[in-house]
Amino acid sequence: MRKIFISSFLVVSVSMFSQTVSDLKFDSNVIDSENSYVALQKKETDTKYGYGFIYFDEMAGYSFRSLGDLAVENGKLKVVTDEFHKSSMLISRIGNFNLKTAKLSDDVVKKLNLESPPKWLGNYKGSKPENEKILDRASKLNGANNPQLALPKLLELHKNNFKTEALYFELIFSYNALGKFPEAEMISQEAIKNKKADDLIKKNTSTH
């Protein structure tokens, strides 16, 4: 509520016009919007759309950095920045992966004169190999009780022969959480065969 209050009363118009409001299609999920500017759905009584940037923080997981609002003027969008967003950072850790946002196209980003990619994103790039980054994302998804989103990432890693102890653990977790117990058992046996099974995997496998 504090954010809404500040955004409503400390408004300063900036920037350029973009395309029409019809360009906002609220059909993008969080994962597919990583490293992208997005607009949030608004209530019917609101006059502006909140907007920001979705990225992945290796420590905190998928995150949304609020950057201000998109106002509608003569059927077109323009960036509106309040004093709070000028002087402070408002970051939300994303827990609802069913959230649908409108991913701003490259053309809209350009017309809004938004920095792409934003310089601050470099602070979250990380130095891990790409496979480890994908595994981190899948692990965060499993931890947020979204195994159905984690599983495709894990299977792709497995297909590409990235078979670490951590990968096997997350893959077994996803299968079990989805009720796919035969698949979980098969992966457990494979982990043991490849000597990539931790004590928990060995214990659970031995009880079947």
Short mmCIF file of N, CA, C and O in Angstrom, two decimals, residues 18-105:
data_model
loop_
_atom_site.label_atom_id
_atom_site.label_comp_id
_atom_site.label_asym_id
_atom_site.label_seq_id
_atom_site.Cartn_x
_atom_site.Cartn_y
_atom_site.Cartn_z
N SER A 18 5.17 5.52 -26.43
CA SER A 18 5.43 4.26 -27.14
C SER A 18 4.26 3.96 -28.04
O SER A 18 3.52 4.84 -28.45
N GLN A 19 4.07 2.68 -28.30
CA GLN A 19 2.95 2.27 -29.12
C GLN A 19 1.66 2.29 -28.30
O GLN A 19 1.63 2.77 -27.18
N THR A 20 0.61 1.72 -28.87
CA THR A 20 -0.70 1.80 -28.23
C THR A 20 -0.82 0.82 -27.07
O THR A 20 -0.01 -0.09 -26.91
N VAL A 21 -1.88 1.00 -26.28
CA VAL A 21 -2.14 0.12 -25.14
C VAL A 21 -2.38 -1.31 -25.60
O VAL A 21 -2.13 -2.26 -24.86
N SER A 22 -2.83 -1.50 -26.81
CA SER A 22 -3.09 -2.84 -27.32
C SER A 22 -1.81 -3.67 -27.41
O SER A 22 -1.87 -4.89 -27.58
N ASP A 23 -0.65 -3.02 -27.29
CA ASP A 23 0.61 -3.75 -27.32
C ASP A 23 0.84 -4.53 -26.03
O ASP A 23 1.73 -5.38 -25.97
N LEU A 24 0.07 -4.26 -25.00
CA LEU A 24 0.23 -4.96 -23.73
C LEU A 24 -0.60 -6.24 -23.73
O LEU A 24 -1.81 -6.21 -23.60
N LYS A 25 0.07 -7.34 -23.89
CA LYS A 25 -0.58 -8.65 -23.88
C LYS A 25 -0.13 -9.38 -22.61
O LYS A 25 1.03 -9.78 -22.48
N PHE A 26 -1.05 -9.56 -21.68
CA PHE A 26 -0.70 -10.14 -20.39
C PHE A 26 -0.76 -11.67 -20.45
O PHE A 26 -1.62 -12.32 -19.86
N ASP A 27 0.21 -12.21 -21.19
CA ASP A 27 0.25 -13.65 -21.39
C ASP A 27 1.64 -14.25 -21.20
O ASP A 27 1.89 -15.40 -21.56
N SER A 28 2.56 -13.46 -20.64
CA SER A 28 3.93 -13.95 -20.44
C SER A 28 4.12 -14.44 -19.01
O SER A 28 3.73 -13.75 -18.06
N ASN A 29 4.72 -15.63 -18.85
CA ASN A 29 4.98 -16.11 -17.50
C ASN A 29 6.33 -15.59 -17.00
O ASN A 29 7.11 -15.01 -17.76
N VAL A 30 6.58 -15.79 -15.74
CA VAL A 30 7.77 -15.25 -15.09
C VAL A 30 9.05 -15.79 -15.73
O VAL A 30 9.99 -15.03 -16.03
N ILE A 31 9.10 -17.09 -15.95
CA ILE A 31 10.32 -17.71 -16.46
C ILE A 31 10.67 -17.19 -17.85
O ILE A 31 11.83 -16.86 -18.14
N ASP A 32 9.67 -17.09 -18.73
CA ASP A 32 9.92 -16.63 -20.09
C ASP A 32 10.20 -15.13 -20.16
O ASP A 32 10.64 -14.62 -21.19
N SER A 33 9.93 -14.42 -19.05
CA SER A 33 10.15 -12.97 -19.03
C SER A 33 11.45 -12.59 -18.33
O SER A 33 11.69 -11.40 -18.10
N GLU A 34 12.27 -13.58 -18.01
CA GLU A 34 13.54 -13.27 -17.35
C GLU A 34 14.37 -12.33 -18.22
O GLU A 34 14.43 -12.48 -19.45
N ASN A 35 14.99 -11.35 -17.58
CA ASN A 35 15.81 -10.34 -18.26
C ASN A 35 14.99 -9.51 -19.25
O ASN A 35 15.45 -9.16 -20.34
N SER A 36 13.76 -9.19 -18.84
CA SER A 36 12.88 -8.41 -19.71
C SER A 36 12.12 -7.36 -18.90
O SER A 36 11.84 -7.55 -17.71
N TYR A 37 11.78 -6.26 -19.57
CA TYR A 37 10.86 -5.27 -19.01
C TYR A 37 9.45 -5.81 -19.16
O TYR A 37 9.09 -6.38 -20.20
N VAL A 38 8.63 -5.65 -18.12
CA VAL A 38 7.26 -6.12 -18.17
C VAL A 38 6.33 -5.08 -17.56
O VAL A 38 6.75 -4.26 -16.73
N ALA A 39 5.08 -5.13 -17.98
CA ALA A 39 4.02 -4.33 -17.35
C ALA A 39 3.15 -5.26 -16.54
O ALA A 39 2.94 -6.42 -16.91
N LEU A 40 2.64 -4.76 -15.42
CA LEU A 40 1.76 -5.53 -14.55
C LEU A 40 0.31 -5.19 -14.86
O LEU A 40 -0.01 -4.05 -15.22
N GLN A 41 -0.56 -6.16 -14.67
CA GLN A 41 -1.97 -5.89 -14.87
C GLN A 41 -2.47 -4.90 -13.82
O GLN A 41 -2.00 -4.90 -12.68
N LYS A 42 -3.39 -4.06 -14.21
CA LYS A 42 -3.92 -3.05 -13.29
C LYS A 42 -5.38 -3.33 -12.97
O LYS A 42 -6.07 -4.05 -13.71
N LYS A 43 -5.84 -2.77 -11.88
CA LYS A 43 -7.26 -2.85 -11.55
C LYS A 43 -8.04 -1.92 -12.48
O LYS A 43 -7.49 -0.96 -13.03
N GLU A 44 -9.31 -2.19 -12.63
CA GLU A 44 -10.13 -1.37 -13.51
C GLU A 44 -10.17 0.08 -13.05
O GLU A 44 -10.33 1.00 -13.87
N THR A 45 -10.02 0.29 -11.74
CA THR A 45 -10.09 1.66 -11.21
C THR A 45 -8.76 2.40 -11.32
O THR A 45 -8.70 3.60 -11.11
N ASP A 46 -7.67 1.69 -11.64
CA ASP A 46 -6.37 2.33 -11.77
C ASP A 46 -6.23 3.00 -13.13
O ASP A 46 -6.84 2.58 -14.11
N THR A 47 -5.40 4.02 -13.18
CA THR A 47 -5.17 4.72 -14.44
C THR A 47 -3.80 4.41 -15.03
O THR A 47 -3.52 4.81 -16.15
N LYS A 48 -2.95 3.71 -14.28
CA LYS A 48 -1.60 3.41 -14.74
C LYS A 48 -1.29 1.92 -14.55
O LYS A 48 -1.86 1.26 -13.69
N TYR A 49 -0.34 1.45 -15.36
CA TYR A 49 0.18 0.10 -15.21
C TYR A 49 1.54 0.19 -14.52
O TYR A 49 2.40 0.97 -14.94
N GLY A 50 1.74 -0.60 -13.49
CA GLY A 50 3.08 -0.69 -12.91
C GLY A 50 3.99 -1.41 -13.89
O GLY A 50 3.54 -2.28 -14.65
N TYR A 51 5.25 -1.03 -13.92
CA TYR A 51 6.18 -1.74 -14.80
C TYR A 51 7.53 -1.89 -14.11
O TYR A 51 7.84 -1.19 -13.14
N GLY A 52 8.30 -2.83 -14.60
CA GLY A 52 9.62 -3.06 -14.02
C GLY A 52 10.38 -4.10 -14.82
O GLY A 52 10.09 -4.31 -16.01
N PHE A 53 11.32 -4.75 -14.16
CA PHE A 53 12.23 -5.66 -14.85
C PHE A 53 12.31 -6.96 -14.06
O PHE A 53 12.52 -6.95 -12.85
N ILE A 54 12.14 -8.09 -14.75
CA ILE A 54 12.26 -9.40 -14.13
C ILE A 54 13.65 -9.97 -14.40
O ILE A 54 14.13 -9.95 -15.53
N TYR A 55 14.30 -10.45 -13.35
CA TYR A 55 15.64 -11.01 -13.47
C TYR A 55 15.82 -12.11 -12.44
O TYR A 55 14.94 -12.36 -11.60
N PHE A 56 16.97 -12.77 -12.49
CA PHE A 56 17.25 -13.86 -11.54
C PHE A 56 18.41 -13.47 -10.65
O PHE A 56 19.49 -13.11 -11.13
N ASP A 57 18.18 -13.53 -9.35
CA ASP A 57 19.19 -13.27 -8.34
C ASP A 57 19.64 -14.62 -7.79
O ASP A 57 18.83 -15.39 -7.28
N GLU A 58 20.93 -14.94 -7.91
CA GLU A 58 21.40 -16.25 -7.49
C GLU A 58 21.16 -16.51 -6.00
O GLU A 58 21.05 -17.67 -5.59
N MET A 59 21.07 -15.48 -5.22
CA MET A 59 20.83 -15.65 -3.79
C MET A 59 19.33 -15.74 -3.48
O MET A 59 18.90 -16.54 -2.65
N ALA A 60 18.54 -14.92 -4.14
CA ALA A 60 17.11 -14.79 -3.80
C ALA A 60 16.16 -15.44 -4.79
O ALA A 60 14.99 -15.63 -4.50
N GLY A 61 16.64 -15.76 -5.99
CA GLY A 61 15.76 -16.35 -7.00
C GLY A 61 15.17 -15.32 -7.94
O GLY A 61 15.70 -14.20 -8.09
N TYR A 62 14.06 -15.67 -8.57
CA TYR A 62 13.42 -14.77 -9.52
C TYR A 62 12.92 -13.51 -8.80
O TYR A 62 12.28 -13.61 -7.75
N SER A 63 13.23 -12.37 -9.37
CA SER A 63 12.93 -11.10 -8.71
C SER A 63 12.35 -10.10 -9.69
O SER A 63 12.57 -10.19 -10.91
N PHE A 64 11.62 -9.14 -9.14
CA PHE A 64 11.01 -8.07 -9.94
C PHE A 64 11.45 -6.74 -9.35
O PHE A 64 11.23 -6.46 -8.17
N ARG A 65 12.10 -5.92 -10.17
CA ARG A 65 12.52 -4.58 -9.75
C ARG A 65 11.53 -3.57 -10.31
O ARG A 65 11.44 -3.37 -11.52
N SER A 66 10.77 -2.95 -9.42
CA SER A 66 9.79 -1.95 -9.84
C SER A 66 10.49 -0.68 -10.29
O SER A 66 11.41 -0.19 -9.62
N LEU A 67 10.04 -0.13 -11.43
CA LEU A 67 10.70 1.04 -11.99
C LEU A 67 9.77 2.24 -12.13
O LEU A 67 10.22 3.32 -12.52
N GLY A 68 8.49 2.04 -11.84
CA GLY A 68 7.56 3.16 -11.96
C GLY A 68 6.26 2.70 -12.57
O GLY A 68 5.79 1.60 -12.31
N ASP A 69 5.69 3.56 -13.42
CA ASP A 69 4.39 3.27 -14.02
C ASP A 69 4.39 3.57 -15.51
O ASP A 69 5.21 4.36 -16.01
N LEU A 70 3.45 2.95 -16.19
CA LEU A 70 3.16 3.28 -17.58
C LEU A 70 1.78 3.91 -17.61
O LEU A 70 0.78 3.26 -17.27
N ALA A 71 1.72 5.16 -17.99
CA ALA A 71 0.44 5.87 -18.06
C ALA A 71 -0.08 5.82 -19.49
O ALA A 71 0.66 5.62 -20.45
N VAL A 72 -1.38 6.00 -19.63
CA VAL A 72 -2.03 6.00 -20.94
C VAL A 72 -2.46 7.41 -21.26
O VAL A 72 -3.17 8.05 -20.49
N GLU A 73 -2.02 7.91 -22.39
CA GLU A 73 -2.37 9.26 -22.83
C GLU A 73 -2.72 9.22 -24.30
O GLU A 73 -1.89 8.86 -25.14
N ASN A 74 -3.95 9.56 -24.61
CA ASN A 74 -4.44 9.50 -25.99
C ASN A 74 -4.25 8.12 -26.59
O ASN A 74 -3.89 7.97 -27.76
N GLY A 75 -4.50 7.10 -25.78
CA GLY A 75 -4.40 5.73 -26.25
C GLY A 75 -3.00 5.19 -26.36
O GLY A 75 -2.80 4.06 -26.81
N LYS A 76 -2.01 5.98 -25.97
CA LYS A 76 -0.62 5.54 -26.06
C LYS A 76 0.00 5.48 -24.67
O LYS A 76 -0.52 6.06 -23.71
N LEU A 77 1.12 4.78 -24.58
CA LEU A 77 1.81 4.60 -23.31
C LEU A 77 2.97 5.57 -23.16
O LEU A 77 3.63 5.92 -24.14
N LYS A 78 3.22 5.99 -21.94
CA LYS A 78 4.42 6.75 -21.65
C LYS A 78 4.89 6.39 -20.25
O LYS A 78 4.11 5.98 -19.39
N VAL A 79 6.18 6.51 -20.05
CA VAL A 79 6.77 6.20 -18.75
C VAL A 79 6.49 7.34 -17.78
O VAL A 79 6.61 8.52 -18.12
N VAL A 80 6.12 6.98 -16.56
CA VAL A 80 5.91 7.93 -15.48
C VAL A 80 6.77 7.48 -14.30
O VAL A 80 6.69 6.32 -13.88
N THR A 81 7.59 8.38 -13.81
CA THR A 81 8.49 8.04 -12.70
C THR A 81 8.20 8.94 -11.51
O THR A 81 8.21 10.16 -11.64
N ASP A 82 7.93 8.36 -10.36
CA ASP A 82 7.68 9.16 -9.16
C ASP A 82 8.98 9.36 -8.38
O ASP A 82 10.02 8.77 -8.68
N GLU A 83 8.92 10.19 -7.37
CA GLU A 83 10.11 10.51 -6.59
C GLU A 83 10.67 9.30 -5.86
O GLU A 83 11.88 9.17 -5.68
N PHE A 84 9.80 8.40 -5.42
CA PHE A 84 10.27 7.21 -4.73
C PHE A 84 11.17 6.37 -5.63
O PHE A 84 12.25 5.94 -5.23
N HIS A 85 10.73 6.13 -6.86
CA HIS A 85 11.52 5.30 -7.76
C HIS A 85 12.79 6.01 -8.24
O HIS A 85 13.73 5.35 -8.68
N LYS A 86 12.81 7.31 -8.15
CA LYS A 86 14.01 8.05 -8.52
C LYS A 86 15.11 7.88 -7.48
O LYS A 86 16.29 7.89 -7.79
N SER A 87 14.72 7.73 -6.23
CA SER A 87 15.70 7.70 -5.15
C SER A 87 15.85 6.36 -4.45
O SER A 87 16.76 6.17 -3.66
N SER A 88 14.95 5.40 -4.74
CA SER A 88 14.97 4.13 -4.02
C SER A 88 14.77 2.95 -4.97
O SER A 88 14.31 3.12 -6.09
N MET A 89 15.14 1.77 -4.47
CA MET A 89 14.90 0.54 -5.21
C MET A 89 13.79 -0.24 -4.51
O MET A 89 13.82 -0.39 -3.29
N LEU A 90 12.84 -0.71 -5.27
CA LEU A 90 11.78 -1.54 -4.74
C LEU A 90 11.85 -2.88 -5.45
O LEU A 90 11.53 -2.99 -6.63
N ILE A 91 12.32 -3.91 -4.72
CA ILE A 91 12.52 -5.23 -5.31
C ILE A 91 11.63 -6.24 -4.61
O ILE A 91 11.57 -6.30 -3.39
N SER A 92 10.92 -7.03 -5.41
CA SER A 92 10.05 -8.07 -4.88
C SER A 92 10.58 -9.43 -5.31
O SER A 92 10.96 -9.61 -6.48
N ARG A 93 10.63 -10.35 -4.38
CA ARG A 93 11.00 -11.73 -4.70
C ARG A 93 9.74 -12.43 -5.21
O ARG A 93 8.72 -12.44 -4.52
N ILE A 94 9.82 -13.02 -6.38
CA ILE A 94 8.64 -13.61 -7.00
C ILE A 94 8.39 -15.00 -6.45
O ILE A 94 9.25 -15.88 -6.54
N GLY A 95 7.22 -15.19 -5.88
CA GLY A 95 6.83 -16.49 -5.37
C GLY A 95 5.68 -17.08 -6.15
O GLY A 95 5.49 -18.29 -6.17
N ASN A 96 4.91 -16.22 -6.81
CA ASN A 96 3.76 -16.67 -7.60
C ASN A 96 4.18 -16.82 -9.06
O ASN A 96 4.20 -15.84 -9.82
N PHE A 97 4.47 -18.05 -9.47
CA PHE A 97 4.93 -18.26 -10.84
C PHE A 97 3.79 -18.41 -11.82
O PHE A 97 4.01 -18.65 -13.00
N ASN A 98 2.57 -18.27 -11.34
CA ASN A 98 1.42 -18.21 -12.22
C ASN A 98 1.12 -16.77 -12.64
O ASN A 98 0.20 -16.51 -13.41
N LEU A 99 1.91 -15.84 -12.13
CA LEU A 99 1.73 -14.43 -12.46
C LEU A 99 1.91 -14.21 -13.95
O LEU A 99 2.90 -14.66 -14.54
N LYS A 100 0.96 -13.52 -14.55
CA LYS A 100 1.05 -13.19 -15.97
C LYS A 100 1.33 -11.70 -16.14
O LYS A 100 0.65 -10.86 -15.54
N THR A 101 2.33 -11.39 -16.92
CA THR A 101 2.69 -10.00 -17.18
C THR A 101 2.70 -9.76 -18.69
O THR A 101 2.62 -10.70 -19.48
N ALA A 102 2.80 -8.50 -19.06
CA ALA A 102 2.93 -8.15 -20.47
C ALA A 102 4.41 -7.84 -20.74
O ALA A 102 4.93 -6.82 -20.30
N LYS A 103 5.06 -8.73 -21.42
CA LYS A 103 6.47 -8.54 -21.76
C LYS A 103 6.58 -7.46 -22.82
O LYS A 103 5.94 -7.53 -23.87
N LEU A 104 7.39 -6.44 -22.55
CA LEU A 104 7.54 -5.35 -23.50
C LEU A 104 8.48 -5.76 -24.63
O LEU A 104 9.60 -6.21 -24.38
N SER A 105 8.02 -5.60 -25.84
CA SER A 105 8.83 -5.98 -26.99
C SER A 105 10.03 -5.04 -27.13
O SER A 105 10.06 -3.95 -26.54
#
